Amino acid sequence: MKARGSRGGHDVAALVLRATLGPMLFAHGWNKVAGPGGLKGTTGWFEALGLKPPEVHARMAAGTEMAAGVGITLGAANPLPAAAAVGLMAVAARTDHRGKGFFVFKGGWEYVGVVGGAAVALAALGNGRYSLDGLLQRQRAGAGPALLAAGIGTASAAALLAACYRPEWKPDETQTDH
C-alpha cells in the first residue's frame, strides 16, 4: 500500500536534490572559468594533473559541469546530466583525489563520491513533477536510468582517461614486485 502523499514527497525530494546538486555543479564549472586564476589557472592545474591537452580539458570540464548543473537544476533529460556528473567525479577521483584517503579536507575522495552517488540517486529518483521533464511528461526513473547514469558516466571517464591522462612519473612512485 502506498503511503498517503508519497508521490508528493518523491517530487519534493527530487526538487530539493536538484536544487542543491545542480547549482553546486554549475558554480564549480563557473569557478573554473571565472574564479581566482580563471581558465588559465584551471589549465595549469589540469596540466599538473596530467590531462593532455590541458587547455581542452579545462574548457571541457568547466562546460560539462555548467551544462550538467543547468540540466540537473531544471530537471531536464534524466539521466544524461547525472551521467555527466558521474563522469566528472570519476575523472576527478582518479586524477586529483586518488591515494589521498577518504576525507576531502585531506584531498580525499569524499566529495566526489558523494556528488557521484547523489547524481545516480537522482537518476533513480527521477526529476519529479516539478521539473522540465515533468512538464513535458518525460519521466524516467528507477534502476534503468540509475544504471545508465553510472554506466555512461564511468565508461566516459574511463575512455577519457585512457586517451588523455598522462601524469608525470615521479621517482618516489616506484613500484615493487612484492
mmCIF file of C-alpha atoms in Angstrom:
data_model
loop_
_atom_site.group_PDB
_atom_site.id
_atom_site.type_symbol
_atom_site.label_atom_id
_atom_site.label_comp_id
_atom_site.label_asym_id
_atom_site.label_seq_id
_atom_site.Cartn_x
_atom_site.Cartn_y
_atom_site.Cartn_z
ATOM 1 C CA MET A 1 0.000 0.000 0.000
ATOM 2 C CA LYS A 2 1.312 3.395 -0.972
ATOM 3 C CA ALA A 3 1.622 5.919 1.832
ATOM 4 C CA ARG A 4 -0.606 8.947 1.524
ATOM 5 C CA GLY A 5 1.256 11.795 -0.172
ATOM 6 C CA SER A 6 4.228 9.607 -1.107
ATOM 7 C CA ARG A 7 4.235 10.875 -4.725
ATOM 8 C CA GLY A 8 4.297 14.459 -3.490
ATOM 9 C CA GLY A 9 7.153 13.582 -1.151
ATOM 10 C CA HIS A 10 9.011 11.971 -4.029
ATOM 11 C CA ASP A 11 8.572 15.091 -6.167
ATOM 12 C CA VAL A 12 9.708 17.385 -3.360
ATOM 13 C CA ALA A 13 12.736 15.156 -2.658
ATOM 14 C CA ALA A 14 13.727 15.286 -6.337
ATOM 15 C CA LEU A 15 13.309 19.066 -6.363
ATOM 16 C CA VAL A 16 15.432 19.522 -3.232
ATOM 17 C CA LEU A 17 18.151 17.222 -4.556
ATOM 18 C CA ARG A 18 18.167 19.012 -7.920
ATOM 19 C CA ALA A 19 18.168 22.443 -6.234
ATOM 20 C CA THR A 20 21.284 21.556 -4.246
ATOM 21 C CA LEU A 21 23.273 19.414 -6.668
ATOM 22 C CA GLY A 22 22.649 21.381 -9.875
ATOM 23 C CA PRO A 23 23.662 24.873 -8.733
ATOM 24 C CA MET A 24 26.690 23.449 -6.914
ATOM 25 C CA LEU A 25 27.903 21.774 -10.120
ATOM 26 C CA PHE A 26 27.284 24.949 -12.117
ATOM 27 C CA ALA A 27 29.209 27.022 -9.556
ATOM 28 C CA HIS A 28 32.182 24.649 -9.720
ATOM 29 C CA GLY A 29 32.217 24.896 -13.509
ATOM 30 C CA TRP A 30 31.883 28.669 -13.432
ATOM 31 C CA ASN A 31 34.737 28.867 -10.918
ATOM 32 C CA LYS A 32 36.977 27.037 -13.384
ATOM 33 C CA VAL A 33 36.337 29.848 -15.880
ATOM 34 C CA ALA A 34 35.902 32.983 -13.770
ATOM 35 C CA GLY A 35 37.268 32.132 -10.322
ATOM 36 C CA PRO A 36 40.706 33.048 -8.985
ATOM 37 C CA GLY A 37 43.175 32.194 -11.721
ATOM 38 C CA GLY A 38 40.378 31.784 -14.259
ATOM 39 C CA LEU A 39 40.647 29.414 -17.158
ATOM 40 C CA LYS A 40 44.410 29.939 -17.273
ATOM 41 C CA GLY A 41 44.729 28.694 -13.687
ATOM 42 C CA THR A 42 42.438 25.750 -14.387
ATOM 43 C CA THR A 43 44.525 24.880 -17.435
ATOM 44 C CA GLY A 44 47.687 24.914 -15.321
ATOM 45 C CA TRP A 45 46.025 22.727 -12.699
ATOM 46 C CA PHE A 46 44.880 20.224 -15.329
ATOM 47 C CA GLU A 47 48.368 20.202 -16.834
ATOM 48 C CA ALA A 48 49.818 19.378 -13.405
ATOM 49 C CA LEU A 49 47.264 16.570 -13.061
ATOM 50 C CA GLY A 50 48.424 15.053 -16.361
ATOM 51 C CA LEU A 51 45.385 15.709 -18.556
ATOM 52 C CA LYS A 52 46.560 16.295 -22.137
ATOM 53 C CA PRO A 53 45.925 18.712 -23.774
ATOM 54 C CA PRO A 54 45.161 20.709 -20.636
ATOM 55 C CA GLU A 55 43.552 23.634 -22.486
ATOM 56 C CA VAL A 56 40.913 21.329 -23.953
ATOM 57 C CA HIS A 57 40.251 19.561 -20.662
ATOM 58 C CA ALA A 58 39.919 22.801 -18.690
ATOM 59 C CA ARG A 59 37.254 24.043 -21.083
ATOM 60 C CA MET A 60 35.568 20.655 -21.378
ATOM 61 C CA ALA A 61 35.379 20.158 -17.612
ATOM 62 C CA ALA A 62 34.051 23.673 -16.999
ATOM 63 C CA GLY A 63 31.473 23.396 -19.781
ATOM 64 C CA THR A 64 30.355 19.932 -18.745
ATOM 65 C CA GLU A 65 29.977 20.969 -15.109
ATOM 66 C CA MET A 66 27.944 24.019 -16.050
ATOM 67 C CA ALA A 67 25.765 22.111 -18.538
ATOM 68 C CA ALA A 68 25.170 19.251 -16.098
ATOM 69 C CA GLY A 69 24.371 21.779 -13.381
ATOM 70 C CA VAL A 70 21.789 23.519 -15.542
ATOM 71 C CA GLY A 71 20.284 20.211 -16.703
ATOM 72 C CA ILE A 72 20.006 18.894 -13.161
ATOM 73 C CA THR A 73 18.631 22.174 -11.799
ATOM 74 C CA LEU A 74 15.944 22.357 -14.477
ATOM 75 C CA GLY A 75 15.241 18.638 -14.286
ATOM 76 C CA ALA A 76 15.893 18.029 -17.973
ATOM 77 C CA ALA A 77 16.847 14.885 -19.895
ATOM 78 C CA ASN A 78 17.307 12.456 -17.000
ATOM 79 C CA PRO A 79 19.680 10.533 -16.788
ATOM 80 C CA LEU A 80 22.091 12.424 -19.059
ATOM 81 C CA PRO A 81 23.085 15.297 -16.713
ATOM 82 C CA ALA A 82 23.523 12.735 -13.927
ATOM 83 C CA ALA A 83 25.814 10.688 -16.206
ATOM 84 C CA ALA A 84 27.865 13.836 -16.878
ATOM 85 C CA ALA A 85 28.216 14.431 -13.137
ATOM 86 C CA VAL A 86 29.310 10.824 -12.578
ATOM 87 C CA GLY A 87 31.890 11.132 -15.354
ATOM 88 C CA LEU A 88 33.259 14.374 -13.976
ATOM 89 C CA MET A 89 33.543 12.940 -10.482
ATOM 90 C CA ALA A 90 35.164 9.715 -11.706
ATOM 91 C CA VAL A 91 37.849 11.674 -13.560
ATOM 92 C CA ALA A 92 38.407 13.897 -10.517
ATOM 93 C CA ALA A 93 38.649 10.848 -8.245
ATOM 94 C CA ARG A 94 41.299 9.272 -10.468
ATOM 95 C CA THR A 95 43.361 12.352 -11.272
ATOM 96 C CA ASP A 96 43.178 14.576 -8.203
ATOM 97 C CA HIS A 97 41.886 12.575 -5.226
ATOM 98 C CA ARG A 98 43.429 9.131 -5.726
ATOM 99 C CA GLY A 99 45.621 7.889 -2.931
ATOM 100 C CA LYS A 100 44.705 10.714 -0.554
ATOM 101 C CA GLY A 101 42.281 8.800 1.634
ATOM 102 C CA PHE A 102 38.618 9.478 2.266
ATOM 103 C CA PHE A 103 38.287 12.956 3.757
ATOM 104 C CA VAL A 104 38.145 15.847 1.296
ATOM 105 C CA PHE A 105 39.959 18.179 3.711
ATOM 106 C CA LYS A 106 42.971 15.877 3.219
ATOM 107 C CA GLY A 107 42.448 15.807 -0.559
ATOM 108 C CA GLY A 108 40.461 12.561 -0.449
ATOM 109 C CA TRP A 109 37.561 11.292 -2.499
ATOM 110 C CA GLU A 110 34.732 12.064 -0.038
ATOM 111 C CA TYR A 111 33.299 14.989 -2.035
ATOM 112 C CA VAL A 112 33.450 13.344 -5.458
ATOM 113 C CA GLY A 113 31.968 10.148 -4.045
ATOM 114 C CA VAL A 114 29.012 11.975 -2.509
ATOM 115 C CA VAL A 115 28.373 14.025 -5.664
ATOM 116 C CA GLY A 116 28.580 10.953 -7.904
ATOM 117 C CA GLY A 117 26.320 8.966 -5.583
ATOM 118 C CA ALA A 118 23.802 11.808 -5.376
ATOM 119 C CA ALA A 119 23.727 12.031 -9.182
ATOM 120 C CA VAL A 120 22.997 8.310 -9.506
ATOM 121 C CA ALA A 121 20.338 8.577 -6.776
ATOM 122 C CA LEU A 122 18.716 11.454 -8.649
ATOM 123 C CA ALA A 123 18.715 9.429 -11.868
ATOM 124 C CA ALA A 124 16.923 6.629 -9.966
ATOM 125 C CA LEU A 125 14.516 9.020 -8.269
ATOM 126 C CA GLY A 126 13.753 10.856 -11.498
ATOM 127 C CA ASN A 127 13.373 14.585 -11.845
ATOM 128 C CA GLY A 128 9.838 14.599 -10.475
ATOM 129 C CA ARG A 129 6.748 16.558 -11.321
ATOM 130 C CA TYR A 130 8.375 19.951 -10.601
ATOM 131 C CA SER A 131 10.847 19.757 -13.485
ATOM 132 C CA LEU A 132 11.172 20.308 -17.201
ATOM 133 C CA ASP A 133 10.898 16.544 -17.720
ATOM 134 C CA GLY A 134 7.720 16.600 -15.594
ATOM 135 C CA LEU A 135 6.286 19.475 -17.589
ATOM 136 C CA LEU A 136 6.990 17.627 -20.841
ATOM 137 C CA GLN A 137 5.707 14.357 -19.343
ATOM 138 C CA ARG A 138 9.028 12.613 -19.993
ATOM 139 C CA GLN A 139 9.605 10.992 -16.636
ATOM 140 C CA ARG A 140 12.377 8.437 -16.394
ATOM 141 C CA ALA A 141 13.091 6.860 -13.032
ATOM 142 C CA GLY A 142 14.172 3.586 -11.498
ATOM 143 C CA ALA A 143 17.059 1.186 -11.813
ATOM 144 C CA GLY A 144 17.420 1.667 -15.579
ATOM 145 C CA PRO A 145 18.189 5.400 -15.501
ATOM 146 C CA ALA A 146 20.423 4.907 -12.449
ATOM 147 C CA LEU A 147 22.418 2.188 -14.211
ATOM 148 C CA LEU A 148 22.625 4.336 -17.344
ATOM 149 C CA ALA A 149 23.923 7.327 -15.370
ATOM 150 C CA ALA A 150 26.507 5.202 -13.569
ATOM 151 C CA GLY A 151 27.480 3.233 -16.669
ATOM 152 C CA ILE A 152 27.676 6.089 -19.171
ATOM 153 C CA GLY A 153 29.480 8.315 -16.669
ATOM 154 C CA THR A 154 32.014 5.667 -15.682
ATOM 155 C CA ALA A 155 32.607 4.476 -19.257
ATOM 156 C CA SER A 156 33.060 8.042 -20.492
ATOM 157 C CA ALA A 157 35.528 8.774 -17.706
ATOM 158 C CA ALA A 158 37.462 5.563 -18.449
ATOM 159 C CA ALA A 159 37.657 6.412 -22.162
ATOM 160 C CA LEU A 160 38.807 9.972 -21.460
ATOM 161 C CA LEU A 161 41.437 8.784 -19.001
ATOM 162 C CA ALA A 162 42.717 6.084 -21.364
ATOM 163 C CA ALA A 163 43.053 8.589 -24.196
ATOM 164 C CA CYS A 164 44.240 11.695 -22.352
ATOM 165 C CA TYR A 165 45.606 11.015 -18.866
ATOM 166 C CA ARG A 166 49.384 11.145 -18.893
ATOM 167 C CA PRO A 167 50.648 12.027 -15.410
ATOM 168 C CA GLU A 168 54.339 12.663 -14.971
ATOM 169 C CA TRP A 169 56.233 9.836 -13.340
ATOM 170 C CA LYS A 170 57.892 10.887 -10.114
ATOM 171 C CA PRO A 171 60.880 8.998 -8.671
ATOM 172 C CA ASP A 172 59.060 8.373 -5.356
ATOM 173 C CA GLU A 173 56.333 6.473 -7.249
ATOM 174 C CA THR A 174 58.478 3.384 -7.792
ATOM 175 C CA GLN A 175 56.735 0.054 -7.918
ATOM 176 C CA THR A 176 57.988 -3.092 -6.311
ATOM 177 C CA ASP A 177 57.466 -6.700 -7.272
ATOM 178 C CA HIS A 178 56.102 -7.659 -3.843
#
